[in-house]
């Protein structure tokens, strides 16, 4: 078990290093000069030179790379030219917002895709199954930015039900930071209105992500359920006189969990990439928006940091899932140990 | 009489056609006997056996009557059939590994037979599960109760399946090829166990098999199915020792010829059994029958009684004929 964990951690570390290397060189290949950009159009050559020197951009590429990697090993993600702070400081500020959106969307996605899959798998090929397939397919077919903007149009401009963007109303006081999740912190502060406000702000961005992923998620869960329905232990369960609901919830779901988990892990990767886009659409103050704004001024360090952080997120999720398998399915216990 | 089947038929719709898989099935099962259904693969043994418990495929259409303890089982609402499966009818199957839920401990699966029917609370059911495992002669019942199916041997699994099927004290056990997946020694042990349990618990057993070794071991009466129809039905001794139907005779001969028990299967007869939708006219056995004459190709043989034996054949083997003469 320990050896297994160790192997996975080393593997994860290698992936992270590879991502860092690739994004570093990709960012340097872009024929743009962040120093010039930052100095402005009328800046003198000296000013640009000075900014360049300040950020080490005048040194040769191998040297820049070496110092970046050394910094990285020490946990230093570099400086942001735009915010004039260390990227780590920025991440501390922006990461909780992203994590909250991601977690909320993920839970919503799991709950909805799973319920739809259960409904669809009851009578494969029936009307309910067909309707669910059609609706989720349409949801996936709509481009994310268009979907986000359409939701904004209806729920903000037309109905005035939900806010246009951001994470919290500007005029209200933000609850004291404990977990960094506004939903949790507002409850800890005992403020129901703050809780409802953050919930309202979460709704549209989360809905945009979930609607986009729903078709694949539902289809995968549905397939897993249908496959399990034809297993022989289901015949045994019927032979024992169990009701269809009991067979579904006590036997089939439990067995379908590991294939669904595998599919879900994959989906989580997509979800991370959609979050960045959705943050931009909804002006959500997370690392996606932070990296996007940095990228616009050719401020590289935050962009590389985003790549590393999201890869780390994916690696961690994979590890957690690997650790979950033996809990869910007693037969795979031996693989880890 | 615990079970009475009359003119039972079951079929499927395929490409707009009604294909009858099994028809004209009538037989009675007496309380306390071991009633064996034999026949080649595809002859309709499982369809017949499962329909008794209301477990025919949901796509199938059925007709006729199956009365179990004076209750009509065909077209009975599933909610009512469920109340009978477990407390009245127990079922075991061929492949005990995949027939058990892989992610539940064995004991919990046995206990569920009781809890799901409200026959015991959790603690009591768990206790009962261990008792049942002991009853099916599992040496370390407590350990096996908390083990997962993949952690115990094939023989143990089938014992656990039997414990599960009998936990709620049914009077009828339907066993669909319960020993087919097991090796010879384990097979013998399971058969012995079934015989013991039958005595101890006053069980009636309907056993489905194509293994003549199994038949010889346990059968009180035998039903021979061929291509969805009854070929012959009667006491085990007459069927095994003096078969009157050419098909039964061929079965017995092929079982005797093949030396190793593993080969004691029915498909040793020349040719293959016809599949669903390809049944020949007249007697369905005529293309393979050594005694076939012209009438066999066109006229379906009616079922006739010869003493305790009933068979459907125009030209049965003489032993039975002489029996008939002797008894009339
Ligand atoms: N769900 C189903 N849909 C369509 N046809 C079926 C279905 N179940 C069984 N059949 C057909 O009915 C016939 C009898 O099937 P059955 O399972 O009763 O055979 P069997 O005698 O038990 O054979 P085996 O020894 O292989 O188990 C076969 O031809 C089979 O193809
Ligand atoms: S009816 Fe004819 S073909 Fe059929 S078993 Fe009897 S002799 Fe053979
Ligand atoms: Mg069968």
XYZ file of C-alpha atoms and ligand atoms in Angstrom:
705
model
C 0.000 0.000 0.000
C 2.755 2.451 1.003
C 4.816 1.403 -2.007
C 1.793 1.929 -4.212
C 1.206 5.412 -2.821
C 4.883 6.268 -3.194
C 4.911 5.113 -6.814
C 1.835 7.168 -7.618
C 3.282 10.255 -5.936
C 6.581 9.982 -7.830
C 4.621 9.511 -11.028
C 2.497 12.556 -10.248
C 5.614 14.612 -9.573
C 7.101 13.613 -12.930
C 3.909 14.677 -14.681
C 4.022 18.033 -12.896
C 7.644 18.644 -13.881
C 6.859 17.757 -17.479
C 3.941 20.194 -17.500
C 6.122 22.926 -15.993
C 8.826 22.404 -18.614
C 6.401 22.333 -21.521
C 4.431 25.417 -20.470
C 7.636 27.306 -19.677
C 9.035 26.827 -23.173
C 5.676 27.347 -24.843
C 5.351 30.697 -23.093
C 8.811 31.771 -24.224
C 8.170 30.799 -27.817
C 5.380 33.371 -28.064
C 6.870 36.326 -29.958
C 5.761 38.945 -27.471
C 7.590 41.102 -24.988
C 5.835 41.458 -21.649
C 8.273 44.179 -20.521
C 7.431 46.383 -23.489
C 3.782 45.708 -22.970
C 3.946 46.641 -19.343
C 6.068 49.758 -19.903
C 3.444 51.150 -22.281
C 3.695 52.527 -25.817
C 5.539 55.737 -25.018
C 8.136 54.233 -22.678
C 11.771 54.812 -23.474
C 14.057 51.958 -24.392
C 15.777 52.329 -20.970
C 12.554 51.830 -19.061
C 11.806 48.643 -21.019
C 15.362 47.463 -20.412
C 15.001 48.124 -16.707
C 11.730 46.166 -16.419
C 13.284 43.351 -18.412
C 16.275 43.218 -16.076
C 14.012 43.390 -13.018
C 12.241 40.221 -14.078
C 15.331 38.500 -15.427
C 13.944 38.539 -18.964
C 17.237 39.804 -20.381
C 19.152 36.704 -19.411
C 19.609 33.773 -21.819
C 16.733 31.279 -22.012
C 18.567 28.313 -20.381
C 19.468 30.502 -17.447
C 15.888 31.742 -17.102
C 14.709 28.161 -17.213
C 17.200 26.996 -14.601
C 16.309 29.751 -12.165
C 12.598 29.127 -12.735
C 12.932 25.422 -12.022
C 15.092 26.052 -8.950
C 12.483 28.461 -7.666
C 9.779 25.928 -8.403
C 11.601 23.288 -6.378
C 11.490 25.701 -3.447
C 7.767 26.242 -4.003
C 8.316 29.642 -5.620
C 6.025 30.059 -8.622
C 7.649 33.315 -9.701
C 6.508 36.932 -9.775
C 3.536 38.327 -11.586
C 4.536 41.335 -13.655
C 0.966 42.555 -13.736
C 0.005 42.367 -10.070
C 3.566 42.965 -8.823
C 3.104 40.234 -6.247
C 4.405 36.704 -6.007
C 2.242 34.252 -7.899
C 1.893 32.178 -4.721
C 0.322 35.134 -2.920
C -2.055 35.662 -5.826
C -2.985 31.978 -5.904
C -3.799 32.017 -2.205
C -6.298 34.725 -2.961
C -7.827 33.268 -6.128
C -7.657 29.509 -5.610
C -10.504 29.179 -3.053
C -12.953 30.791 -5.484
C -12.027 28.268 -8.168
C -12.153 25.351 -5.772
C -15.579 26.372 -4.573
C -16.937 26.637 -8.101
C -15.311 23.344 -9.051
C -16.564 21.466 -6.012
C -20.067 22.869 -6.279
C -20.252 22.027 -9.988
C -18.842 18.565 -9.414
C -21.356 17.677 -6.714
C -24.189 19.081 -8.823
C -22.929 17.193 -11.861
C -22.696 13.907 -9.942
C -26.156 14.271 -8.432
C -27.872 15.195 -11.692
C -26.076 12.811 -14.043
C -26.560 9.956 -11.613
C -30.282 10.591 -11.150
C -30.811 10.930 -14.886
C -28.850 7.725 -15.478
C -31.019 5.837 -12.983
C -34.175 7.110 -14.694
C -32.829 6.279 -18.153
C -31.595 2.812 -17.218
C -35.002 1.730 -15.922
C -36.293 1.182 -19.434
C -33.423 1.411 -21.910
C -34.720 2.574 -25.263
C -37.959 3.868 -23.745
C -39.409 7.375 -23.908
C -37.746 8.577 -20.719
C -34.381 7.266 -21.882
C -34.789 8.920 -25.282
C -35.892 12.250 -23.839
C -32.986 12.352 -21.403
C -30.562 11.504 -24.172
C -31.942 14.230 -26.435
C -31.924 16.958 -23.791
C -28.436 16.198 -22.485
C -27.072 16.000 -26.027
C -28.464 19.443 -26.805
C -26.810 20.721 -23.618
C -23.469 19.393 -24.732
C -23.867 20.609 -28.280
C -24.222 24.252 -27.225
C -20.824 26.021 -27.065
C -19.926 26.899 -23.488
C -19.517 30.655 -23.971
C -22.796 30.896 -25.840
C -24.588 28.869 -23.178
C -23.117 31.049 -20.438
C -24.169 34.234 -22.196
C -27.658 32.898 -22.926
C -28.125 32.023 -19.263
C -26.951 35.513 -18.327
C -29.374 37.027 -20.801
C -32.396 35.211 -19.415
C -31.691 35.000 -15.721
C -30.097 38.432 -15.360
C -31.414 40.825 -18.015
C -34.850 39.319 -18.530
C -35.862 37.751 -15.237
C -33.567 39.561 -12.766
C -33.355 36.340 -10.773
C -29.629 35.815 -10.701
C -26.540 38.062 -10.785
C -24.589 38.618 -13.985
C -21.269 37.526 -12.575
C -18.722 37.783 -9.758
C -18.683 35.793 -6.568
C -20.444 37.997 -4.068
C -22.508 41.240 -4.116
C -20.183 44.237 -3.952
C -22.323 46.097 -1.458
C -22.590 43.310 1.096
C -19.940 42.398 3.646
C -18.068 39.234 2.889
C -18.109 36.778 5.805
C -14.744 36.273 7.566
C -12.545 33.787 5.733
C -12.349 30.390 7.403
C -12.459 27.730 4.681
C -12.307 30.122 1.732
C -15.601 28.656 0.509
C -18.206 31.389 0.764
C -21.028 28.860 1.129
C -19.365 27.424 4.210
C -17.971 30.658 5.642
C -21.325 32.436 5.434
C -22.968 29.599 7.356
C -20.158 29.660 9.920
C -20.772 33.383 10.306
C -24.443 32.581 10.779
C -25.530 34.712 7.863
C -28.258 33.109 5.807
C -28.464 36.090 3.473
C -24.760 35.826 2.676
C -25.219 32.105 2.062
C -28.098 32.680 -0.332
C -26.174 35.465 -2.066
C -23.161 33.234 -2.729
C -25.452 30.404 -3.805
C -27.099 32.726 -6.339
C -23.704 33.757 -7.678
C -22.638 30.144 -8.018
C -25.753 29.004 -9.854
C -25.165 30.217 -13.399
C -21.435 29.397 -13.686
C -22.035 25.948 -12.196
C -25.058 25.344 -14.427
C -22.989 26.230 -17.483
C -20.329 23.668 -16.588
C -22.803 20.964 -15.607
C -25.041 21.315 -18.656
C -21.993 20.979 -20.848
C -20.780 17.754 -19.273
C -24.143 16.160 -18.558
C -24.558 14.153 -21.766
C -21.315 12.237 -21.422
C -21.721 11.776 -17.681
C -25.268 10.505 -17.946
C -24.429 8.198 -20.820
C -21.488 6.640 -18.997
C -23.432 6.102 -15.783
C -26.385 4.752 -17.726
C -24.170 2.280 -19.581
C -22.628 1.116 -16.316
C -26.058 0.610 -14.762
C -27.436 -1.275 -17.768
C -24.404 -3.528 -17.851
C -24.798 -4.333 -14.170
C -28.519 -5.044 -14.648
C -27.687 -8.040 -16.828
C -25.305 -9.609 -14.308
C -26.188 -12.947 -12.782
C -26.253 -11.633 -9.204
C -29.267 -9.573 -10.266
C -31.060 -12.790 -11.234
C -30.153 -14.160 -7.795
C -31.535 -11.034 -6.160
C -34.809 -11.463 -8.055
C -34.813 -15.119 -7.046
C -34.683 -13.989 -3.423
C -37.862 -12.010 -4.000
C -36.301 -8.556 -3.703
C -38.186 -5.574 -5.089
C -36.816 -3.796 -8.182
C -35.965 -0.713 -6.115
C -34.062 -2.716 -3.555
C -32.174 -4.515 -6.323
C -31.298 -1.191 -7.953
C -30.210 0.692 -4.856
C -28.689 -2.082 -2.766
C -27.087 -4.260 -5.423
C -26.732 -2.640 -8.842
C -25.682 0.864 -7.773
C -23.030 -0.469 -5.465
C -21.538 -2.543 -8.290
C -21.860 0.199 -10.893
C -19.932 2.599 -8.683
C -16.427 1.715 -9.824
C -17.046 2.085 -13.572
C -18.902 5.314 -12.826
C -15.986 6.487 -10.707
C -13.557 5.859 -13.559
C -15.709 7.835 -15.955
C -16.112 10.596 -13.400
C -12.370 10.996 -12.969
C -12.028 11.615 -16.676
C -14.851 14.117 -16.544
C -13.120 15.982 -13.751
C -10.277 16.773 -16.134
C -12.692 18.384 -18.581
C -14.339 20.207 -15.755
C -11.067 21.870 -14.755
C -10.567 23.177 -18.265
C -14.157 24.450 -18.547
C -13.859 26.243 -15.220
C -11.230 28.578 -16.680
C -13.481 29.583 -19.542
C -16.518 29.903 -17.310
C -14.607 32.112 -14.880
C -13.873 34.488 -17.719
C -17.503 34.541 -18.857
C -18.871 35.121 -15.367
C -16.079 37.326 -14.103
C -15.480 34.762 -11.377
C -12.421 35.825 -9.346
C -10.608 32.479 -9.474
C -7.307 31.299 -10.888
C -8.793 30.897 -14.364
C -9.690 34.561 -14.607
C -6.371 35.481 -12.967
C -4.396 33.490 -15.522
C -6.514 34.811 -18.378
C -5.903 38.432 -17.404
C -2.190 37.752 -16.965
C -2.023 36.050 -20.325
C -3.504 39.122 -22.010
C -0.467 41.166 -20.946
C 1.977 38.328 -21.667
C 2.604 37.850 -17.980
C 3.770 34.232 -18.104
C 4.340 33.084 -14.543
C 0.646 32.977 -13.558
C -0.148 31.029 -16.731
C 2.489 28.403 -15.991
C 1.286 28.308 -12.397
C -2.281 27.665 -13.582
C -1.078 24.750 -15.712
C 0.822 23.303 -12.777
C -1.979 23.794 -10.276
C -4.668 22.292 -12.485
C -2.443 19.329 -13.333
C -1.782 18.856 -9.625
C -5.541 18.925 -9.061
C -6.032 16.230 -11.660
C -3.206 14.109 -10.234
C -4.646 14.389 -6.725
C -8.147 13.458 -7.882
C -6.745 10.409 -9.643
C -4.906 9.387 -6.527
C -7.992 9.792 -4.374
C -10.011 7.699 -6.819
C -7.339 4.994 -6.819
C -7.533 4.897 -3.064
C -11.335 4.716 -3.238
C -11.534 1.672 -5.529
C -10.625 -0.906 -2.867
C -13.196 0.642 -0.527
C -15.891 0.315 -3.170
C -14.906 -3.041 -4.603
C -13.357 -5.619 -2.253
C -11.923 -7.523 -5.212
C -9.366 -4.848 -6.098
C -7.875 -4.723 -2.618
C -4.880 -6.757 -3.752
C -3.903 -4.323 -6.510
C -2.902 -1.572 -4.125
C -1.232 -3.728 -1.514
C -49.070 -32.575 -5.053
C -47.101 -29.362 -4.656
C -46.903 -28.273 -8.284
C -49.118 -28.835 -11.267
C -48.211 -27.635 -14.751
C -50.823 -27.799 -17.515
C -50.356 -27.011 -21.216
C -47.626 -24.595 -20.392
C -46.111 -22.742 -23.342
C -43.607 -19.913 -23.551
C -42.326 -18.000 -26.554
C -40.806 -14.813 -27.844
C -41.493 -12.225 -30.494
C -38.725 -12.030 -33.013
C -38.974 -9.851 -36.106
C -42.740 -9.644 -35.737
C -43.065 -13.421 -35.502
C -44.189 -15.403 -32.503
C -41.586 -18.078 -31.867
C -42.725 -20.731 -29.432
C -39.757 -22.038 -27.424
C -41.622 -24.508 -25.241
C -45.173 -25.831 -25.486
C -47.555 -28.579 -24.460
C -45.832 -29.031 -21.123
C -47.920 -30.802 -18.460
C -46.571 -32.512 -15.373
C -47.100 -32.782 -11.626
C -44.536 -32.678 -8.876
C -45.322 -34.467 -5.625
C -44.286 -32.979 -2.299
C -40.989 -34.402 -1.100
C -39.729 -35.796 -4.398
C -36.711 -34.890 -6.481
C -38.034 -34.125 -9.912
C -35.370 -33.896 -12.586
C -35.721 -32.106 -15.927
C -33.197 -33.224 -18.533
C -32.615 -32.317 -22.141
C -30.006 -30.879 -24.459
C -28.946 -27.257 -24.401
C -31.780 -25.070 -25.680
C -34.493 -27.651 -25.060
C -36.286 -25.258 -22.706
C -35.289 -26.583 -19.275
C -34.420 -23.227 -17.757
C -37.408 -21.438 -19.266
C -39.705 -24.066 -17.762
C -37.947 -24.097 -14.379
C -37.730 -20.327 -14.018
C -41.371 -19.818 -15.051
C -42.418 -21.867 -12.027
C -40.982 -19.097 -9.854
C -42.363 -16.366 -12.126
C -38.868 -15.574 -13.373
C -39.419 -16.042 -17.105
C -37.735 -13.355 -19.260
C -39.845 -10.158 -19.202
C -40.075 -10.245 -23.013
C -41.617 -13.727 -23.066
C -45.285 -14.506 -23.574
C -46.701 -17.454 -21.692
C -49.870 -19.543 -21.705
C -51.341 -22.501 -19.869
C -51.228 -22.890 -16.141
C -48.639 -23.395 -13.428
C -50.215 -24.035 -10.040
C -47.912 -24.020 -7.049
C -49.632 -25.011 -3.782
C -52.979 -24.160 -5.419
C -51.862 -20.692 -6.481
C -51.765 -19.828 -10.152
C -48.253 -18.548 -10.866
C -48.605 -17.448 -14.495
C -49.560 -13.811 -15.011
C -49.588 -13.240 -11.276
C -48.466 -9.686 -10.409
C -44.747 -9.543 -9.714
C -45.320 -7.957 -6.304
C -47.142 -11.132 -5.233
C -44.662 -13.493 -6.844
C -41.872 -11.746 -4.933
C -43.498 -12.708 -1.641
C -43.251 -16.361 -2.659
C -39.632 -16.286 -3.843
C -37.558 -16.842 -0.752
C -40.171 -17.974 1.778
C -41.871 -20.526 -0.524
C -39.527 -21.150 -3.437
C -35.740 -21.083 -3.302
C -33.526 -20.922 -6.377
C -29.932 -21.855 -7.092
C -28.010 -21.618 -10.336
C -25.094 -22.914 -12.324
C -22.392 -20.314 -11.738
C -22.169 -19.558 -8.020
C -19.377 -16.990 -8.383
C -21.199 -14.612 -10.689
C -24.524 -15.461 -9.061
C -23.349 -13.936 -5.805
C -23.012 -10.180 -5.444
C -19.240 -9.593 -5.585
C -19.216 -6.569 -3.277
C -21.347 -7.966 -0.427
C -20.076 -10.296 2.290
C -21.610 -13.759 1.894
C -23.374 -13.642 5.280
C -25.123 -10.372 4.452
C -26.460 -11.867 1.238
C -27.921 -14.799 3.119
C -29.351 -12.524 5.812
C -30.985 -10.371 3.154
C -33.316 -13.225 2.189
C -34.792 -12.837 5.672
C -34.647 -9.082 6.198
C -36.071 -8.217 2.767
C -39.165 -10.278 3.555
C -39.445 -8.838 7.054
C -38.859 -12.277 8.566
C -36.115 -11.155 10.935
C -34.308 -8.037 12.063
C -30.721 -7.406 11.118
C -29.075 -9.046 14.142
C -31.333 -12.083 14.079
C -30.863 -12.502 10.333
C -27.085 -12.398 10.713
C -27.270 -15.079 13.353
C -29.518 -17.115 11.117
C -27.073 -16.683 8.219
C -24.287 -18.272 10.250
C -26.631 -21.090 11.249
C -27.515 -21.681 7.596
C -23.848 -21.802 6.632
C -23.371 -24.409 9.330
C -26.385 -26.293 8.050
C -24.836 -26.549 4.565
C -21.744 -28.072 6.256
C -19.383 -25.132 5.956
C -16.623 -25.800 8.514
C -15.944 -22.214 9.632
C -19.322 -20.521 9.182
C -18.450 -17.323 11.036
C -15.407 -16.634 8.891
C -17.241 -17.469 5.646
C -20.137 -15.205 6.653
C -17.840 -12.190 6.677
C -15.894 -13.248 3.562
C -16.546 -11.920 0.070
C -17.526 -14.433 -2.655
C -14.113 -14.252 -4.339
C -12.415 -15.194 -1.097
C -13.996 -18.664 -0.814
C -13.798 -21.781 -2.999
C -16.267 -22.738 -5.732
C -17.802 -25.515 -3.646
C -18.212 -23.154 -0.696
C -19.883 -20.603 -2.925
C -22.467 -23.104 -4.107
C -23.050 -24.110 -0.481
C -23.502 -20.435 0.367
C -25.979 -20.111 -2.527
C -27.922 -23.071 -1.133
C -27.859 -21.479 2.327
C -29.219 -18.272 0.814
C -31.960 -20.078 -1.138
C -33.068 -22.036 1.931
C -32.670 -19.306 4.572
C -36.346 -18.364 4.557
C -37.449 -22.002 4.769
C -39.028 -22.589 1.347
C -40.785 -25.868 0.586
C -39.608 -25.995 -3.035
C -36.035 -25.665 -4.260
C -35.441 -25.108 -7.973
C -31.855 -25.907 -8.879
C -30.791 -24.992 -12.423
C -27.654 -26.998 -13.212
C -26.262 -26.505 -9.707
C -23.217 -28.716 -10.239
C -22.280 -27.996 -13.847
C -19.468 -25.565 -13.001
C -17.988 -27.776 -10.273
C -15.387 -30.539 -10.446
C -16.290 -34.178 -9.809
C -15.592 -34.472 -6.083
C -17.264 -31.173 -5.236
C -20.182 -32.129 -7.449
C -20.675 -35.349 -5.488
C -20.525 -33.437 -2.198
C -23.107 -30.893 -3.325
C -25.466 -33.640 -4.514
C -25.090 -35.430 -1.209
C -25.761 -32.185 0.634
C -28.908 -31.570 -1.409
C -30.122 -35.104 -0.646
C -29.469 -34.595 3.082
C -31.141 -31.182 3.177
C -34.126 -32.549 1.328
C -34.628 -35.075 4.102
C -33.870 -32.733 6.989
C -36.048 -29.881 5.741
C -38.773 -31.884 3.978
C -37.929 -30.171 0.710
C -39.251 -30.759 -2.760
C -36.512 -30.341 -5.347
C -36.820 -29.582 -9.034
C -33.410 -30.182 -10.515
C -32.452 -29.120 -14.015
C -29.426 -30.788 -15.554
C -27.927 -32.312 -18.640
C -25.546 -34.447 -16.616
C -26.712 -38.096 -16.530
C -24.424 -38.787 -13.569
C -26.384 -36.270 -11.543
C -29.673 -37.742 -12.706
C -28.724 -41.250 -11.645
C -27.655 -39.960 -8.250
C -30.747 -38.097 -7.114
C -33.781 -38.428 -9.379
C -37.113 -39.779 -8.162
C -38.885 -38.889 -11.381
C -37.585 -37.599 -14.677
C -38.960 -35.304 -17.356
C -37.153 -35.533 -20.698
C -37.463 -32.427 -22.855
C -36.617 -32.347 -26.536
C -36.815 -29.144 -28.605
C -39.362 -27.531 -26.314
C -41.636 -30.554 -25.981
C -41.983 -33.441 -23.566
C -40.425 -36.622 -24.953
C -40.942 -38.794 -21.945
C -41.845 -38.503 -18.304
C -41.840 -41.150 -15.586
C -40.151 -42.787 -12.587
C -36.359 -42.562 -12.605
C -35.848 -46.317 -12.695
C -37.960 -46.975 -15.778
C -36.551 -43.963 -17.623
C -32.947 -44.781 -16.827
C -33.036 -48.563 -17.135
C -35.749 -49.208 -19.689
C -36.147 -46.073 -21.764
C -39.045 -46.391 -24.214
C -38.525 -43.184 -26.148
C -35.779 -43.403 -28.784
C -34.418 -40.041 -27.665
C -34.179 -41.092 -24.011
C -32.562 -44.340 -25.090
C -29.990 -42.414 -27.115
C -29.281 -40.228 -24.098
C -28.696 -43.209 -21.862
C -26.502 -44.957 -24.397
C -24.353 -41.908 -25.006
C -24.012 -41.396 -21.258
C -22.852 -44.989 -20.853
C -20.466 -44.872 -23.810
C -18.617 -41.786 -22.653
C -16.269 -42.949 -19.941
C -15.227 -39.767 -18.227
C -18.018 -38.114 -16.271
C -17.223 -34.766 -17.831
C -18.321 -36.167 -21.165
C -21.585 -37.541 -19.867
C -23.451 -34.864 -21.701
C -26.364 -35.172 -23.992
C -24.938 -33.718 -27.147
C -23.071 -36.940 -27.868
C -26.014 -37.964 -30.061
C -25.467 -37.630 -33.786
C -26.545 -34.260 -35.143
C -27.628 -31.192 -33.225
C -30.909 -30.282 -31.595
C -32.975 -27.862 -33.687
C -33.022 -24.264 -32.489
C -35.862 -21.898 -31.760
C -37.936 -21.298 -34.897
C -36.381 -24.243 -36.767
C -38.377 -27.104 -35.299
C -39.164 -29.824 -37.869
C -42.734 -30.904 -38.608
C -44.171 -34.094 -37.175
C -42.007 -35.522 -34.421
C -39.291 -32.983 -33.713
C -36.764 -35.756 -33.143
C -37.329 -37.473 -36.493
C -34.224 -36.152 -38.350
C -32.018 -37.792 -35.715
C -34.176 -40.769 -34.779
C -33.005 -44.284 -35.735
C -36.596 -45.605 -35.452
C -38.249 -42.907 -37.540
C -40.834 -44.000 -40.116
C -42.952 -42.059 -42.594
C -45.622 -41.002 -40.127
C -42.959 -39.449 -37.881
C -42.164 -36.802 -40.525
C -45.686 -35.472 -40.683
C -47.768 -36.526 -37.711
C -46.973 -35.167 -34.303
C -46.895 -38.068 -31.822
C -49.526 -37.661 -29.075
C -48.501 -38.273 -25.494
C -49.632 -41.682 -24.294
C -49.497 -43.440 -20.960
C -47.714 -46.736 -20.572
C -48.096 -47.594 -16.911
C -46.265 -45.000 -14.876
C -44.484 -43.684 -17.955
C -45.914 -41.117 -20.375
C -44.276 -40.671 -23.740
C -44.738 -39.028 -27.093
C -43.601 -41.438 -29.793
C -45.211 -43.340 -32.663
C -42.830 -46.250 -32.397
C -41.539 -46.604 -28.855
C -38.972 -49.229 -27.944
C -40.472 -52.660 -27.317
C -39.716 -52.990 -23.614
C -42.365 -50.413 -22.932
C -44.731 -52.080 -25.388
C -44.382 -55.350 -23.579
C -44.954 -53.499 -20.310
C -48.120 -52.059 -21.741
C -49.305 -55.493 -22.824
C -48.443 -56.933 -19.440
C -50.362 -54.237 -17.595
C -53.446 -54.132 -19.771
N -34.835 -14.125 -23.240
C -34.916 -14.886 -24.336
N -35.209 -14.338 -25.529
C -35.298 -15.088 -26.640
N -35.111 -16.416 -26.658
C -34.823 -17.042 -25.505
C -34.695 -16.307 -24.280
N -34.389 -17.192 -23.293
C -34.315 -18.403 -23.876
N -34.568 -18.330 -25.201
C -34.590 -19.436 -26.144
O -35.421 -20.438 -25.651
C -34.842 -21.713 -25.854
C -34.775 -22.491 -24.561
O -33.934 -21.815 -23.655
P -33.549 -22.421 -22.223
O -32.683 -21.409 -21.569
O -34.769 -22.820 -21.496
O -32.691 -23.701 -22.591
P -32.031 -24.767 -21.638
O -32.674 -26.050 -21.894
O -32.029 -24.283 -20.237
O -30.547 -24.838 -22.214
P -29.148 -24.813 -21.467
O -28.816 -26.237 -21.160
O -28.226 -24.244 -22.506
O -29.284 -23.969 -20.254
C -33.475 -21.487 -26.462
O -33.553 -21.747 -27.846
C -33.212 -20.049 -26.239
O -32.494 -19.517 -27.324
S -42.134 -40.444 -33.108
Fe -40.882 -41.405 -34.676
S -39.211 -39.934 -34.934
Fe -40.233 -39.412 -33.043
S -39.093 -40.482 -31.544
Fe -40.778 -41.833 -32.059
S -39.954 -43.073 -33.644
Fe -38.545 -41.433 -33.429
Mg -30.513 -23.574 -18.910
